Short mmCIF file of C-alpha atoms in Angstrom, two decimals:
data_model
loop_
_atom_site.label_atom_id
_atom_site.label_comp_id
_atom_site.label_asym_id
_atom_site.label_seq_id
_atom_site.Cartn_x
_atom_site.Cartn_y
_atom_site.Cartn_z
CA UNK N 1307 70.27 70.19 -47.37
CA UNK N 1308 71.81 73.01 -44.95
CA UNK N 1309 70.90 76.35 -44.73
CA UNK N 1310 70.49 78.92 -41.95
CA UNK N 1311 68.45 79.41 -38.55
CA UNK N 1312 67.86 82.97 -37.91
CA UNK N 1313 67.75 83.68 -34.30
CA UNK N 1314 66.62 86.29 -32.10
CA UNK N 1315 66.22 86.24 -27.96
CA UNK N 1316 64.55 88.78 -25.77
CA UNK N 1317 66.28 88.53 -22.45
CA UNK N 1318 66.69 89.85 -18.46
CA UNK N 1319 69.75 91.69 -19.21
CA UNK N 1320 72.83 91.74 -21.12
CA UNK N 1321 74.75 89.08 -19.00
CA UNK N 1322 74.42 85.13 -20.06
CA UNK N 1323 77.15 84.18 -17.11
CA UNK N 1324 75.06 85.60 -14.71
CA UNK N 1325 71.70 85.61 -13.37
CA UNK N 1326 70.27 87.01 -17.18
CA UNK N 1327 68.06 84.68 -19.12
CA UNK N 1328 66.02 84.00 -21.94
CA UNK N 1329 62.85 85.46 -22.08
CA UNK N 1330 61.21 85.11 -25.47
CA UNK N 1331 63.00 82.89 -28.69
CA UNK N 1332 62.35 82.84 -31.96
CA UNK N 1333 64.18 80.96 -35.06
CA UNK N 1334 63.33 81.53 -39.09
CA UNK N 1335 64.91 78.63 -41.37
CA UNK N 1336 66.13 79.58 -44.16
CA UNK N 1337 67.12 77.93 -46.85
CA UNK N 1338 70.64 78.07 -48.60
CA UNK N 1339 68.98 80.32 -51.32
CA UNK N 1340 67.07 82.90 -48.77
CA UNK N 1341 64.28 81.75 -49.04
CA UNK N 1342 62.20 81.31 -45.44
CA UNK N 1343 61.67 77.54 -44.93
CA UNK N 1344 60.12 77.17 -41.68
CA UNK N 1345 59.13 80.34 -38.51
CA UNK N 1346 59.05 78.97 -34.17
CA UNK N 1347 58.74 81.00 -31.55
CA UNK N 1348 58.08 80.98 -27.86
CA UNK N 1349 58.18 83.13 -24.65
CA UNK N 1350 60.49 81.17 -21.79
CA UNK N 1351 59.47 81.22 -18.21
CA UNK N 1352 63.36 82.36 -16.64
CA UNK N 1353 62.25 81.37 -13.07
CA UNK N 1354 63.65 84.84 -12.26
CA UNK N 1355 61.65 88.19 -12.97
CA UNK N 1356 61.90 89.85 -16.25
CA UNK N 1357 64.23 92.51 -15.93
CA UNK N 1358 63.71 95.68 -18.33
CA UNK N 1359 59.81 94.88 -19.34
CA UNK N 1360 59.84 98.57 -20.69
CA UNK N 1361 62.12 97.48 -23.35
CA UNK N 1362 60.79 94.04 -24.70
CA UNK N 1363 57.06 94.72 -23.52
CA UNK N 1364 56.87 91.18 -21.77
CA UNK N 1365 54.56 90.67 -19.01
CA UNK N 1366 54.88 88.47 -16.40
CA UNK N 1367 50.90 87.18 -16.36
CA UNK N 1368 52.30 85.96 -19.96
CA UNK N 1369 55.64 84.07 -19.17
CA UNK N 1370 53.77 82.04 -16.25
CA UNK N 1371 52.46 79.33 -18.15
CA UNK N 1372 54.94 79.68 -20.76
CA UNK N 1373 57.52 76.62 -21.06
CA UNK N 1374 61.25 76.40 -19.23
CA UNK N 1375 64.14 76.62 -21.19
CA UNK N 1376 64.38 72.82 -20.30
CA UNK N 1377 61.25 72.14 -21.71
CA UNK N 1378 62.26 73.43 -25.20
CA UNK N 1379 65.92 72.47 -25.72
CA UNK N 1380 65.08 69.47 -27.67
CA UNK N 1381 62.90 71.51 -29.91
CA UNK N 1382 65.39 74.39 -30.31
CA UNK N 1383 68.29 71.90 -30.40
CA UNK N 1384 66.44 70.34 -34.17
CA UNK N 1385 66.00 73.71 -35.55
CA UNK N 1386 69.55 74.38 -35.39
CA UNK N 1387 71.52 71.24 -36.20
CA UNK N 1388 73.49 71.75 -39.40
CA UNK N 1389 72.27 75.27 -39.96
CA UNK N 1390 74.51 78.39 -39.51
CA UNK N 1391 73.44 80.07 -36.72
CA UNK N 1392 72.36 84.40 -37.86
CA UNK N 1393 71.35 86.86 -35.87
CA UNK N 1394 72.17 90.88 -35.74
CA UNK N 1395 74.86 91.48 -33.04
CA UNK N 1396 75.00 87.74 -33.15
CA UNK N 1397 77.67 87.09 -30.19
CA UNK N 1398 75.07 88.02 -27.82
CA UNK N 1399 72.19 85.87 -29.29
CA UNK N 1400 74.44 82.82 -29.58
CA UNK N 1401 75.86 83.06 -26.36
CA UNK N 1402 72.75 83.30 -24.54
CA UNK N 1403 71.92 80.33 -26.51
CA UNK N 1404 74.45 78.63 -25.85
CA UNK N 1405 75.16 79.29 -21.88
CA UNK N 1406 71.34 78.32 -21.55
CA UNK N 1407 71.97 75.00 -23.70
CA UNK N 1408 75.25 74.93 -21.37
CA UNK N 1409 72.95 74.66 -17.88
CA UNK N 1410 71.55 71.68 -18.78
CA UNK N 1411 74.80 70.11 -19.39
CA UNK N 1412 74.25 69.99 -23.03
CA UNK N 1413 77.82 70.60 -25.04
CA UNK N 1414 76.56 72.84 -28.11
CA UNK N 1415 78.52 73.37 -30.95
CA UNK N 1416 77.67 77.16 -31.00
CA UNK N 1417 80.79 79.10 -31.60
CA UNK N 1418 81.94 82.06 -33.72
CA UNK N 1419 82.66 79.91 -36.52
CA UNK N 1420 79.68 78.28 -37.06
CA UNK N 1421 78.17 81.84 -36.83
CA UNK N 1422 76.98 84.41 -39.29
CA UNK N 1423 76.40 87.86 -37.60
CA UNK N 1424 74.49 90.60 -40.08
CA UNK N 1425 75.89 93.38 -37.98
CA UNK N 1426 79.20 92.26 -39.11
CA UNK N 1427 79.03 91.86 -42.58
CA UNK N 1428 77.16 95.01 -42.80
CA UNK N 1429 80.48 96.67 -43.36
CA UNK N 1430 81.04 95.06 -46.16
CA UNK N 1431 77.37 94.65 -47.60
CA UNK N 1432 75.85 97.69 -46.39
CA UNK N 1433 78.92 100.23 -46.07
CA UNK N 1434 77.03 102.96 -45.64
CA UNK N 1435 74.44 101.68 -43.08
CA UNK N 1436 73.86 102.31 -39.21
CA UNK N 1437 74.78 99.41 -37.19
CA UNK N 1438 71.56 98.56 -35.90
CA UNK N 1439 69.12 95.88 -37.19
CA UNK N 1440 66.92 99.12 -37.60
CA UNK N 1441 69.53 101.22 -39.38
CA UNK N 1442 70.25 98.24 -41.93
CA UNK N 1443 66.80 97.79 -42.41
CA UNK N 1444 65.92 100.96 -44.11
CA UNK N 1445 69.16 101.08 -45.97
CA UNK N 1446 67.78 97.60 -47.44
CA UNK N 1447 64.44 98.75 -47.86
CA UNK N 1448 63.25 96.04 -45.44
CA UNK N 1449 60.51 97.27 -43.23
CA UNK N 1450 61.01 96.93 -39.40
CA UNK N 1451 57.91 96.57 -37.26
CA UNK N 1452 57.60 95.54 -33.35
CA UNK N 1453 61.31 96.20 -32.51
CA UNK N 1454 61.84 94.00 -29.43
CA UNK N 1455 59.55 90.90 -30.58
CA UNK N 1456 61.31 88.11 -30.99
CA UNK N 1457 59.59 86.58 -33.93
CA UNK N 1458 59.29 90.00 -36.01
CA UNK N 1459 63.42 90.55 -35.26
CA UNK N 1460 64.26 87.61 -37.08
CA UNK N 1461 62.18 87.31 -39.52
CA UNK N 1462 63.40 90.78 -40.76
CA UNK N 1463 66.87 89.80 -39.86
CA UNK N 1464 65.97 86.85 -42.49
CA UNK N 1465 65.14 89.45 -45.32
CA UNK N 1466 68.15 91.17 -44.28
CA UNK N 1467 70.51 87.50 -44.93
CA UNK N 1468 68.60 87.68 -48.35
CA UNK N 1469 69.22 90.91 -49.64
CA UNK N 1470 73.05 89.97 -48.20
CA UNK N 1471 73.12 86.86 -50.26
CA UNK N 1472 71.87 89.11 -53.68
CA UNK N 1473 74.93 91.74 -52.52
CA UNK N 1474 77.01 89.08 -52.56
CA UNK N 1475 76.40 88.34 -55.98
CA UNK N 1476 74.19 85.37 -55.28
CA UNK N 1477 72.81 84.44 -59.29
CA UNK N 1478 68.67 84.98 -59.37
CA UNK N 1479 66.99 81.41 -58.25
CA UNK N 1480 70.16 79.95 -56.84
CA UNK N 1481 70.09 77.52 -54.10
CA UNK N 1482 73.32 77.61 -52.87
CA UNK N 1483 74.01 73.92 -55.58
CA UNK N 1484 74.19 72.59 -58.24
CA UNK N 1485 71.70 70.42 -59.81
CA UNK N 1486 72.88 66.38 -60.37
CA UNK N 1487 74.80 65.97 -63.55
CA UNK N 1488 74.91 70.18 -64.08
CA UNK N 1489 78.09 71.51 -65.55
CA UNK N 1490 77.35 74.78 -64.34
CA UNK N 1491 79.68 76.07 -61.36
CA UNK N 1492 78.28 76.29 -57.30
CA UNK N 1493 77.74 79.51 -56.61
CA UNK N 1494 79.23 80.05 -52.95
CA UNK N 1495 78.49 82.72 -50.34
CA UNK N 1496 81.80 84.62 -48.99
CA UNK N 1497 81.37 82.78 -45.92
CA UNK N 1498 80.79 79.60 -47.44
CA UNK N 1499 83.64 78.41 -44.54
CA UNK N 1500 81.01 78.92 -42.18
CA UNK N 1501 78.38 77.00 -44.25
CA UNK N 1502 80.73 73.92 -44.62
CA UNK N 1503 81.32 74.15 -40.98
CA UNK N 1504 78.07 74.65 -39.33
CA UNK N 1505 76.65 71.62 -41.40
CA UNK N 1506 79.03 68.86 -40.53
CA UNK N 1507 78.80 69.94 -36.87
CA UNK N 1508 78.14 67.71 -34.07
CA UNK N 1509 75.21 68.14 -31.53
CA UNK N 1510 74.42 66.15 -28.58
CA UNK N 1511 71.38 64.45 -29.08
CA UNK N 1512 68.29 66.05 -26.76
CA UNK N 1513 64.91 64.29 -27.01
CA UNK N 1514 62.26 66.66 -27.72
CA UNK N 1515 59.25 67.15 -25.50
CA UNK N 1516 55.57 67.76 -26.47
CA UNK N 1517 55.56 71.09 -25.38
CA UNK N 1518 53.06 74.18 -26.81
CA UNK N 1519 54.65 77.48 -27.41
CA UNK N 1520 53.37 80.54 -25.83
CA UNK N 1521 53.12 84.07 -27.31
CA UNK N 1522 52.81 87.39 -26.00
CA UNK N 1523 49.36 88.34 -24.63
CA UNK N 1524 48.73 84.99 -24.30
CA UNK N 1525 47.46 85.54 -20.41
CA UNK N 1526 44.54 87.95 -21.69
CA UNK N 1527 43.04 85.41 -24.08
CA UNK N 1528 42.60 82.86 -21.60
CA UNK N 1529 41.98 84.51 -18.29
CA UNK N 1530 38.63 84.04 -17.04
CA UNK N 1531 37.63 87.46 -14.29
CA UNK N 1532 37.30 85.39 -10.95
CA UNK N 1533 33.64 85.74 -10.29
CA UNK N 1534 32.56 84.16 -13.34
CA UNK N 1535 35.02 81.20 -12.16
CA UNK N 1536 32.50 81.22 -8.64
CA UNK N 1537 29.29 78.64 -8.59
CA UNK N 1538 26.20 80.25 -9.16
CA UNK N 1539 24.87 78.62 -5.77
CA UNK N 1540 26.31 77.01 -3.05
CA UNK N 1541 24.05 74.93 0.38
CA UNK N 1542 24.77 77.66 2.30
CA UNK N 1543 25.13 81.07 2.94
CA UNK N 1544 28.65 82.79 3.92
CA UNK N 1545 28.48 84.22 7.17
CA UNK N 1546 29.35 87.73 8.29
CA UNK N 1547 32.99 86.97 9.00
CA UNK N 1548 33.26 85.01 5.81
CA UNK N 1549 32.24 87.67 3.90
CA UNK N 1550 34.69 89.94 5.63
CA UNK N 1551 37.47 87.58 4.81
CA UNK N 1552 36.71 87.87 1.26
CA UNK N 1553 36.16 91.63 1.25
CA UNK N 1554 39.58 91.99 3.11
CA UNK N 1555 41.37 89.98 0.19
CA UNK N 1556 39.33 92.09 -2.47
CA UNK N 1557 40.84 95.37 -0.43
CA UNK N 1558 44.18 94.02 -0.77
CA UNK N 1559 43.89 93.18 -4.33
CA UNK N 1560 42.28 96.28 -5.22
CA UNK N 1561 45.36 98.19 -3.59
CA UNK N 1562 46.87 99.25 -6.79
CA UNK N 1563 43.86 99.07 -8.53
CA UNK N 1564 45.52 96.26 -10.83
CA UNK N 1565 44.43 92.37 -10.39
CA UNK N 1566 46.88 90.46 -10.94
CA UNK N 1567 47.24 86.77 -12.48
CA UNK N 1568 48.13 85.84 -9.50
CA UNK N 1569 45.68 87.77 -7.11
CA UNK N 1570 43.05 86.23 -9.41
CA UNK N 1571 43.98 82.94 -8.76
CA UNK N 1572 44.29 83.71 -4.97
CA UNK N 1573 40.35 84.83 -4.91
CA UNK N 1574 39.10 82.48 -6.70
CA UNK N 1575 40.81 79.93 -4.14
CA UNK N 1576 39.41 81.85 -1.22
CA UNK N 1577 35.74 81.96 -2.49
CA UNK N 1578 35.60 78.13 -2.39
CA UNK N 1579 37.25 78.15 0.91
CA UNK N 1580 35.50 80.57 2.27
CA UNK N 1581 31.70 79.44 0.88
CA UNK N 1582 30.74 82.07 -1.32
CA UNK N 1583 28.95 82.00 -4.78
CA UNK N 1584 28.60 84.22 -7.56
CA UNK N 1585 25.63 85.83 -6.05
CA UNK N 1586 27.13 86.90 -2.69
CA UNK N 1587 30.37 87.86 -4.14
CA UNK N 1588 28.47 90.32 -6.87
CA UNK N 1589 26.63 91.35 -3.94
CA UNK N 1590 29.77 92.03 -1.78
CA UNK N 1591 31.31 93.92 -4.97
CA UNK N 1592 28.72 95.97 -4.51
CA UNK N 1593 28.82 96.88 -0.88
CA UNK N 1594 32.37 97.41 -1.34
CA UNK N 1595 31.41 99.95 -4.05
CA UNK N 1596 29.28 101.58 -1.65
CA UNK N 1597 31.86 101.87 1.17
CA UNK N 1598 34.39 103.47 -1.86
CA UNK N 1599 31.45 106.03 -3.02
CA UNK N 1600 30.87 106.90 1.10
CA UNK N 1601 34.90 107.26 1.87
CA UNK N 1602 34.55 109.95 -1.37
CA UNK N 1603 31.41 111.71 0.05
CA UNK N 1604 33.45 112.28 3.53
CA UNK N 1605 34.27 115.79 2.42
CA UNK N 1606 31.09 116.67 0.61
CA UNK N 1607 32.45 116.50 -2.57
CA UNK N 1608 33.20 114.06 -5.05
CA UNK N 1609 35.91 114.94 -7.52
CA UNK N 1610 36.65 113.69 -11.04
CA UNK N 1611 39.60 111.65 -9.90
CA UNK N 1612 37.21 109.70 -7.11
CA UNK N 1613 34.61 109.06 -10.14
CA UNK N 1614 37.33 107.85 -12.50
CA UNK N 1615 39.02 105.44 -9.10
CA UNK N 1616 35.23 104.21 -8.66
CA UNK N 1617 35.22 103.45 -12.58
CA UNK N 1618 38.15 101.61 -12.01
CA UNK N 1619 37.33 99.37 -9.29
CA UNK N 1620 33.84 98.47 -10.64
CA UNK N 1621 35.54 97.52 -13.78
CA UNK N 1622 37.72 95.21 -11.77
CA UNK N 1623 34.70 93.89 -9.91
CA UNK N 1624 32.99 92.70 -13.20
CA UNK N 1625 30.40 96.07 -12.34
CA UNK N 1626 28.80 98.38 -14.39
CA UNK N 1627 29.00 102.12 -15.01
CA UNK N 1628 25.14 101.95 -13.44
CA UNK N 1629 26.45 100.63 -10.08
CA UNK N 1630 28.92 103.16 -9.45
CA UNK N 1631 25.70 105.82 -10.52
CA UNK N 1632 23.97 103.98 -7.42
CA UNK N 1633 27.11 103.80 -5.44
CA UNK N 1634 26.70 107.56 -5.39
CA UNK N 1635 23.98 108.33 -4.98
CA UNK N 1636 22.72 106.35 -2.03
CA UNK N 1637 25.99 107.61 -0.93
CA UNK N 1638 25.22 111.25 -0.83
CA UNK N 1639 21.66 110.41 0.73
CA UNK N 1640 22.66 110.26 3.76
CA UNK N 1641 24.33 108.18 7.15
CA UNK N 1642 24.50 104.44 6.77
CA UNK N 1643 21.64 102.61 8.11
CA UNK N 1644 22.23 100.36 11.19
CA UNK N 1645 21.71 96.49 10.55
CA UNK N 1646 23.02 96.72 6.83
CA UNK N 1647 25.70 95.08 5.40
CA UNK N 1648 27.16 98.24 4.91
CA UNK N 1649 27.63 99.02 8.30
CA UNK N 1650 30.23 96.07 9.14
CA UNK N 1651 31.77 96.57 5.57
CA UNK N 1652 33.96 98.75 4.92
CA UNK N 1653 37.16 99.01 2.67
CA UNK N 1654 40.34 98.28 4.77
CA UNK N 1655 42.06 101.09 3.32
CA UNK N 1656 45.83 99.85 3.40
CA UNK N 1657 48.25 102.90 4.77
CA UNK N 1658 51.59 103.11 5.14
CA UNK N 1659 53.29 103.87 8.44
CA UNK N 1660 56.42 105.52 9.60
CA UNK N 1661 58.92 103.03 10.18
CA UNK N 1662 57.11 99.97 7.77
CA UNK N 1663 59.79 98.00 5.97
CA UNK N 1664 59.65 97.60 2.11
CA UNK N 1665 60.83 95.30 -0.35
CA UNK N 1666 61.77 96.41 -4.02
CA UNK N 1667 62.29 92.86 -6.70
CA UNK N 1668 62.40 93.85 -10.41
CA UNK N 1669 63.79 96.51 -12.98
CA UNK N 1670 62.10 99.74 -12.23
CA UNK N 1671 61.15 102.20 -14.10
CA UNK N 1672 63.00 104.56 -12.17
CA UNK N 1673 66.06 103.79 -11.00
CA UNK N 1674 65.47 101.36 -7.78
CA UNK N 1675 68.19 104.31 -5.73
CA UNK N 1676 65.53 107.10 -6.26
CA UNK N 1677 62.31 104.76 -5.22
CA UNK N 1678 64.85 104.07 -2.24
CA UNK N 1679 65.30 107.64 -1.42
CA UNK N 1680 61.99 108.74 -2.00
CA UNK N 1681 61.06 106.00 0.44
CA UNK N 1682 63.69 107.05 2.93
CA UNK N 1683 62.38 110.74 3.21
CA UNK N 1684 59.04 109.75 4.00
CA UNK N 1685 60.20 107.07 6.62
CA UNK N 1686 59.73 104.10 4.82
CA UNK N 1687 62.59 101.65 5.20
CA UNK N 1688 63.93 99.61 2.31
CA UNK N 1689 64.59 96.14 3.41
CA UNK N 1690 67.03 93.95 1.14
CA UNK N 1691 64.76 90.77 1.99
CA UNK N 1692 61.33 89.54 2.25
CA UNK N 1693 60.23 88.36 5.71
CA UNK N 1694 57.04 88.24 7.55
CA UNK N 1695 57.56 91.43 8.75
CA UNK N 1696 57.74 93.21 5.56
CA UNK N 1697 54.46 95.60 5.20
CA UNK N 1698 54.70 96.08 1.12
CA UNK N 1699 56.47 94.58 -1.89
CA UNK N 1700 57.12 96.88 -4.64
CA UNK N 1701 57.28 94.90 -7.68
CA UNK N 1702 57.99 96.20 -11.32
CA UNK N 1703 55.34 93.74 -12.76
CA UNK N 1704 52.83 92.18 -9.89
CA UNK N 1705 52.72 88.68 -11.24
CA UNK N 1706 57.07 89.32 -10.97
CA UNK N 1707 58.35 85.70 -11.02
CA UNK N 1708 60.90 86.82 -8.45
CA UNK N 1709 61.71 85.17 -5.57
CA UNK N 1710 60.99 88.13 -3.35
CA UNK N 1711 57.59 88.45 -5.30
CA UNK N 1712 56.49 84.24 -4.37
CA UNK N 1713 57.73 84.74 -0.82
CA UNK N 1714 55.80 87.36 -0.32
CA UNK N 1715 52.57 86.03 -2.17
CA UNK N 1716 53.25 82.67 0.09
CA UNK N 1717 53.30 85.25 3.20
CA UNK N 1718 50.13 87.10 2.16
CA UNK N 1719 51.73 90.45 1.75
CA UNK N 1720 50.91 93.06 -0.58
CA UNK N 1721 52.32 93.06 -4.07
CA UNK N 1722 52.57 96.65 -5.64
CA UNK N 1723 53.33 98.13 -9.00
CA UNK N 1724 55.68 101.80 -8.64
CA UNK N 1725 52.62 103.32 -9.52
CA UNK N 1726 50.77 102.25 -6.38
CA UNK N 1727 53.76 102.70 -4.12
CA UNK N 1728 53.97 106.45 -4.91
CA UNK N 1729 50.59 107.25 -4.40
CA UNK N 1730 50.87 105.45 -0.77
CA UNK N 1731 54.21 107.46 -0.62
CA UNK N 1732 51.92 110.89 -0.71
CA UNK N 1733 48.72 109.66 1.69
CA UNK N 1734 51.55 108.87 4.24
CA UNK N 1735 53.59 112.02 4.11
CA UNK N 1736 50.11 114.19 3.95
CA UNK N 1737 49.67 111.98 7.11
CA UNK N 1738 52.82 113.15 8.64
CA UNK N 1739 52.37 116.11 11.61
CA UNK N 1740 53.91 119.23 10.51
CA UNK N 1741 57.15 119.79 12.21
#
């Protein structure tokens, strides 16, 4: 029995014969009737970074365990065989389909004619509707929810074949055949051709791996904070240094005030290297709270923006609203008190300098010319490369899967969101000597 896969792909960019990949894939079988059969979808690590996350809302912490293109091809490859392949604006699903299928050497027969694109035939189904999957929606009186998620694209871009096939003139309950011995005539869709076609055609055979699917937000539900992945108690107790070690990496990761994946994993690495437990690292949260409540006090007043950043970084540290209440006040008390751990602590306080170089990887927000200018004037210098003397890496998503973005976690520098950058962009040119 054929019928149709209805396909949708979230991807870097608009180009297949480029650098663009597949992001996130979804296919709904339907039958030859309209009715949905069978629903798969998964995000797909690109080995690249994401491209225009502000448009298909894909995060990067998400698409790191997620499964290769590779990986799924032999799935993918049994969804489609003998099924016409549908999507809206279908050339660019099917050839990002097929140039991916293409890498891996695979010979796929995905072509025009074994296509059905419900952009196209809205024309002729729809005359009066938009283009867009949207537009032809709400002519159909098909509702359209999370524009830009794989899954909930085709599976309205299946009700939309439906309501084509009843257009079409498609008799209630038909399934496309006859019944054995009926006298009664096939009904045939007007691009039966293409039905005919897509059934009898020949794919290469691709053995299909065990692989699980991942789906967005996937990376919250099983991230564990790092200090609850810490012992409770190890033989010893971190020395001084040690601790400062650890406190220097919780400085760094704390520069944007957003821990990443892949910062995460780094601490959690460190604490067993560096011999500290649960306890001491709680404890060192908590110093480090202190240091950020005295760096607020320094001017004898604490604003509502220091209170909210002290929110924020206790949150991060797995503490509570009470320790940033005791933060501050033993804060405003009074000088630190020689001997205490607070008086070798203190937070590192990352700066910008005249001069530093800085390395941009990812599809901004703003457009990567004005972050380069707005570097530029405050004597930053863009640099096209990551090497080891880069100072900052400004990264649209800071788990980016970007090569700039894993050299420069392999060379321990700074990974930024825009956010971050622009704020370090102000403390330097309030730095600055006035000419």
């Amino acid at each position: 029995m054929s019928g149709y896969a209805v396909v949708d792909v979230e991807t870097t960019g608009l180009f297949p014969g480029g650098r663009d990949r597949i992001v996130e894939i979804a296919v709904v079988q339907v039958s030859p009737g309209g009715e949905v059969e069978a629903s798969w979808a998964t995000l797909v690590n690109p080995q690249r970074d994401l491209g225009p996350q502000h448009i298909h809302g894909i995060r990067a912490s998400d698409v790191l365990t997620a499964p290769t293109f590779a990986q799924i091809a032999g799935t993918l490859s049994a969804l489609l065989v003998g099924r016409v392949f549908v999507a809206h604006n279908a050339s660019f699903d099917r050839r990002f389909v097929q140039h991916e299928f293409s890498t891996l050497g695979h010979d796929v027969p995905l072509v025009a004619e074994t296509t059905l694109c419900t952009m196209q035939w809205s024309s002729r189904l729809l005359p009066h509707a938009p283009r867009s999957l949207a537009g032809c929606c709400a002519t159909a009186g098909i509702t359209l929810t999370d524009a830009h998620e794989a899954l909930a694209d085709a599976t309205v871009t299946a009700s939309l074949l439906r309501h084509y096939l009843h257009k079409a003139g498609m008799p209630s309950g038909a399934r496309g055949r006859s019944l054995l011995g009926s006298s009664m005539p096939v009904w045939q869709p007007p691009w039966a051709d293409t039905v005919e076609l897509a059934k009898t055609a020949l794919w290469p055979r691709i053995p299909a791996k065990d692989i699980a699917c991942v789906r967005r937000g996937s990376a919250a539900e099983r991230q564990t904070p790092f200090l609850a992945r810490l012992v409770d108690h190890l033989p010893r107790t971190a020395e001084t240094w040690e601790c400062e070690q650890y406190l220097a990496l919780v400085d760094r990761a704390l520069l944007d005030r957003v821990v990443s994946v892949r910062e995460q994993e780094g601490l959690a690495r460190a604490s067993v290297e560096l011999g500290i437990d649960r306890p001491t690292a709680l404890q060192l949260h908590r110093t480090y709270l202190d240091a950020l409540a005295r760096t607020a006090w320094a001017d004898g007043v604490v604003t509502d923006d220091e209170v909210e950043d002290l929110c924020a970084v206790a949150t991060l540290l797995s503490l509570s609203a009470d320790d940033v209440d005791r933060a501050l006040s033993s804060a405003s008390t009074g000088p630190v008190v020689p001997g205490t751990d607070a008086e070798f602590i203190s937070p590192a306080q990352f700066r910008l300098r005249v001069g530093d170089l800085v390395v941009f990887t990812g599809d901004m927000v703003e457009p990567r010319d004005t972050w380069v200018g707005r570097a530029s004037r405050a004597g930053v210098v863009a640099h096209p490369s990551v090497t080891k003397k880069v100072a900052l890496v400004v990264a649209a998503d800071p788990d980016s899967l970007s090569g700039k973005a894993r050299k420069a976690a392999d060379y321990g520098i700074p990974i930024v969101t825009e956010h971050a950058f622009s704020g370090l962009l102000k403390d330097l040119v309030a730095r600055r000597p006035a000419p």
